[in-house]
CSV table of C-alpha atoms in Angstrom, one decimal:
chain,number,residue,atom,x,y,z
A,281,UNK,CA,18.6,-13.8,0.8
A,282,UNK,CA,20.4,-16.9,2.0
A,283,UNK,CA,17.9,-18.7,4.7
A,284,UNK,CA,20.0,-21.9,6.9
A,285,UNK,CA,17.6,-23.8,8.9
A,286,UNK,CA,19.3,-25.8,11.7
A,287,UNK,CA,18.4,-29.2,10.0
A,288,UNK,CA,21.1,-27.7,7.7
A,289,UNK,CA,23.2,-26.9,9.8
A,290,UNK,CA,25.3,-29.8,10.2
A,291,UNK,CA,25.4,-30.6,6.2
A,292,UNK,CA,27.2,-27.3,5.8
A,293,UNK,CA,30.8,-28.2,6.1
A,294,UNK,CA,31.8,-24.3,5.0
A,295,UNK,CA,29.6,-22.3,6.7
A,296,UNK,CA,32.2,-19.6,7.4
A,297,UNK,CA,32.8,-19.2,3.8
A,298,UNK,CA,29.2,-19.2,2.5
A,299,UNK,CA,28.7,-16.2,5.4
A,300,UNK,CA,31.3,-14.6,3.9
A,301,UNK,CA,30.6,-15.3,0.3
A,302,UNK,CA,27.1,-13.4,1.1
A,303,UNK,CA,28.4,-10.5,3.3
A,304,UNK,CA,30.5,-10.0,-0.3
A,305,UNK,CA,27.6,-10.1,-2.4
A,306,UNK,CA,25.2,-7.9,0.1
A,307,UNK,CA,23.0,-11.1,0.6
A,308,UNK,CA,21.4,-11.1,3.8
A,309,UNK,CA,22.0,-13.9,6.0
A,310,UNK,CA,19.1,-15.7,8.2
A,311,UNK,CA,19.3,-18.3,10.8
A,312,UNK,CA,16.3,-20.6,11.9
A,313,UNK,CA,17.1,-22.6,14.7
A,314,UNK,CA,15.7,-24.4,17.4
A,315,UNK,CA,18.5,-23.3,19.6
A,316,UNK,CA,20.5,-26.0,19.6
A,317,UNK,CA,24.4,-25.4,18.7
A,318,UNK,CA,23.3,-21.9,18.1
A,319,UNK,CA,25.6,-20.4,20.9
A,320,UNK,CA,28.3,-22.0,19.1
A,321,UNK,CA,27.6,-20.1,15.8
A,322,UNK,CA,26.6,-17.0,17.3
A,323,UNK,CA,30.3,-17.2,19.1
A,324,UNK,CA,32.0,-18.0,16.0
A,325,UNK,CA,30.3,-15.7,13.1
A,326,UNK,CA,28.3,-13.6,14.9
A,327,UNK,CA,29.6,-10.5,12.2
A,328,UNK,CA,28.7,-12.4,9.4
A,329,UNK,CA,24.9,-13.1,10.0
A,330,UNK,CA,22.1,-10.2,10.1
A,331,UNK,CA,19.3,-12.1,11.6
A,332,UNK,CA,18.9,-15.1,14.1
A,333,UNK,CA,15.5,-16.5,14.3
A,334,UNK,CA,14.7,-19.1,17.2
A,335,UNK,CA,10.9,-21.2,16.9
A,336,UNK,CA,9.7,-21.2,20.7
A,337,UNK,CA,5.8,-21.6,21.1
A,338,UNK,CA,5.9,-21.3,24.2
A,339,UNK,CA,6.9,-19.3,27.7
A,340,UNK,CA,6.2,-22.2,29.6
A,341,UNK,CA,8.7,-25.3,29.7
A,342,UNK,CA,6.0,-27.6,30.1
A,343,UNK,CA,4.0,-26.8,26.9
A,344,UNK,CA,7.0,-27.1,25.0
A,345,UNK,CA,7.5,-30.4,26.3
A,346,UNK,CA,3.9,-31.2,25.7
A,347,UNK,CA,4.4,-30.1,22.4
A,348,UNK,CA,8.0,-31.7,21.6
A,349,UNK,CA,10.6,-29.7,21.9
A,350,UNK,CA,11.5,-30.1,25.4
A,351,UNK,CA,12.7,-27.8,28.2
A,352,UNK,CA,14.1,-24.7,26.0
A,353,UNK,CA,12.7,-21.7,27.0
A,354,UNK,CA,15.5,-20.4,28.9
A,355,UNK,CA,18.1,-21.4,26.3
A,356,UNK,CA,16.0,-19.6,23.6
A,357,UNK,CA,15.7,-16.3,26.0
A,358,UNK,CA,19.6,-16.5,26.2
A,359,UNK,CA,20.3,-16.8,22.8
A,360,UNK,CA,18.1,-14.4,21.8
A,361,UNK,CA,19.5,-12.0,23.8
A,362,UNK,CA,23.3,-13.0,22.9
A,363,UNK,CA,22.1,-12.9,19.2
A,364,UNK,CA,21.1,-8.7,19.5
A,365,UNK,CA,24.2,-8.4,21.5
A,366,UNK,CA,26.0,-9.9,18.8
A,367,UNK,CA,24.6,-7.4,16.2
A,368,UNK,CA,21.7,-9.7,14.7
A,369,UNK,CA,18.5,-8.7,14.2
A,370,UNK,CA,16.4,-11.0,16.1
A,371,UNK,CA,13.6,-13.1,14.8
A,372,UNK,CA,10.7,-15.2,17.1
A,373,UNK,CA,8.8,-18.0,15.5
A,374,UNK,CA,6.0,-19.6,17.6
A,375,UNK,CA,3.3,-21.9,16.0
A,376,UNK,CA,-0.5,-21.9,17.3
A,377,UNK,CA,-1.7,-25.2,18.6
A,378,UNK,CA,-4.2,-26.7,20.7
A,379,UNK,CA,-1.4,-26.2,23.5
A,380,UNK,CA,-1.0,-22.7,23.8
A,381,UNK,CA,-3.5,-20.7,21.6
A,382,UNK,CA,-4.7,-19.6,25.1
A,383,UNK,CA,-1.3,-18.8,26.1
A,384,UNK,CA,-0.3,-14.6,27.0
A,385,UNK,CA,2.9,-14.2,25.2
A,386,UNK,CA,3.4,-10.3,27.1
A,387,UNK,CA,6.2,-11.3,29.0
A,388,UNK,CA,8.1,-13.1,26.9
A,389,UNK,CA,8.3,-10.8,24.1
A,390,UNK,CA,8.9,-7.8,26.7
A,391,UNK,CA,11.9,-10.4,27.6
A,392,UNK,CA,13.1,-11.2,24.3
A,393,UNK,CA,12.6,-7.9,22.3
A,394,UNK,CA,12.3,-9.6,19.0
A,395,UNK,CA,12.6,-7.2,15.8
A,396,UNK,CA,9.9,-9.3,14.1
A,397,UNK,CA,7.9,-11.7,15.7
A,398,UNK,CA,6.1,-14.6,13.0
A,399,UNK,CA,3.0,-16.5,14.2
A,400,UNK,CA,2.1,-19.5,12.1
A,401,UNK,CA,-0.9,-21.8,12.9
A,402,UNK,CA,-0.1,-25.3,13.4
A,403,UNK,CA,-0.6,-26.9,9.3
A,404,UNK,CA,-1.6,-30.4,9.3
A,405,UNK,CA,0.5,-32.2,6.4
A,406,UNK,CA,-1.0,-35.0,5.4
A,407,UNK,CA,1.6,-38.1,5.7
A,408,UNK,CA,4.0,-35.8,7.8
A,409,UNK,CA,2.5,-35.0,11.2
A,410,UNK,CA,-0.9,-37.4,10.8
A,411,UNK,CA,0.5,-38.4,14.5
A,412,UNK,CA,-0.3,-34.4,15.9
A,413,UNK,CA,-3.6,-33.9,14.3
A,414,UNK,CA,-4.7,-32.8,17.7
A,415,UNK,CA,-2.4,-29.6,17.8
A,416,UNK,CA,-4.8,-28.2,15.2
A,417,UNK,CA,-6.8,-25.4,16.1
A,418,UNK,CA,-10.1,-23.9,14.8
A,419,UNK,CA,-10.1,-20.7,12.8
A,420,UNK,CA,-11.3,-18.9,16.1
A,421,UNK,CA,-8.8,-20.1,18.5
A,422,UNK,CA,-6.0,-18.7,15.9
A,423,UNK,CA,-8.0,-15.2,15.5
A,424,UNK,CA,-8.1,-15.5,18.8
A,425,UNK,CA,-4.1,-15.7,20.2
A,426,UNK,CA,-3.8,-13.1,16.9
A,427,UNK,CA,-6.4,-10.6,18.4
A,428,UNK,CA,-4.8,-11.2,22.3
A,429,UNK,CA,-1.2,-10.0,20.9
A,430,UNK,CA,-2.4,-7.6,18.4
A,431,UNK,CA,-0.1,-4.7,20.3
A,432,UNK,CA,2.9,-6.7,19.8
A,433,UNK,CA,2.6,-6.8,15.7
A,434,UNK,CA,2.9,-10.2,15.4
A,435,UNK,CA,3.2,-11.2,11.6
A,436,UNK,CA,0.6,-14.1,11.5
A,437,UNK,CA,0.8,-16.4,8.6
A,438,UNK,CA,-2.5,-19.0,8.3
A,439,UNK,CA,-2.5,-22.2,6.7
A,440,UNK,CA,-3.4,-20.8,3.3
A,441,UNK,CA,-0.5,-18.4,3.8
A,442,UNK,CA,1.8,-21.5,4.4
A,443,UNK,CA,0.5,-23.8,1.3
A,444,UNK,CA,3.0,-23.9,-1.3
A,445,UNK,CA,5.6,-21.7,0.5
A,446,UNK,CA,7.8,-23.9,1.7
């Protein structure tokens, strides 16, 4: 499988020919994105990729602000949508922090109809994100938002999960 986050997203000058290169070879293609320039893509090879995944942690514009990504819920719901319009197989990615482990994410997934929806607690990485140590949450808190959502199937990955697998 052929994963393109969005950070690599502008470093791939030929995009249209790797998506083709894969659809060729049967290699499924994945997109990870924030949402941002994703409409664009989506309009322009929309045929060529089999899933879109967009990280959103959040329902609520504010706690994504709190936590850094700023005021993109709405965006994400669109593209979301235009993504299983489009044919894709749709992916949600929201981390567990000291934000929103309390959060109901219900309505949003009833909105968004994600095929797979991936739940990672918030990893502290030493020298990377020493500045957010507060987003960490205890081992009940994640159990917690895990047990809450437990009807929607989330796929919940731990920090153990997430050591050495990226």
């Amino acid at each position: 499988d052929v994963v393109i986050s969005h950070s690599h997203f502008d470093h791939v000058k030929d995009l249209p020919l790797l998506l083709v290169a894969c659809r060729r070879h049967g290699i499924t293609t994945s997109i990870v994105s924030n949402g941002h320039r994703l409409g664009e893509l989506l309009g322009q090879h929309a045929g060529l990729l089999d899933w879109v995944g967009v990280s959103l942690d959040s329902a609520s514009d504010d706690v994504e602000e709190t936590i850094g990504r700023g005021r993109v819920v709405e965006r994400c719901r669109r593209l979301l949508r235009v993504a299983r319009t489009a044919g894709c197989k749709t992916k949600l990615n929201t981390v567990v922090t000291s934000v929103n482990w309390e959060e109901d994410m219900h309505a949003l997934l009833a909105d968004t109809t994600p095929d797979r929806w991936k739940v990672f607690r918030f990893l502290p990485v030493k020298g990377e994100n020493d500045d957010a140590l507060d987003l960490a949450v205890t081992d009940e808190q994640f159990a917690a938002f895990l047990a809450r959502h437990a009807d929607l199937a989330p796929v919940g990955e731990d920090n153990e999960d997430m050591r050495g697998s990226y």
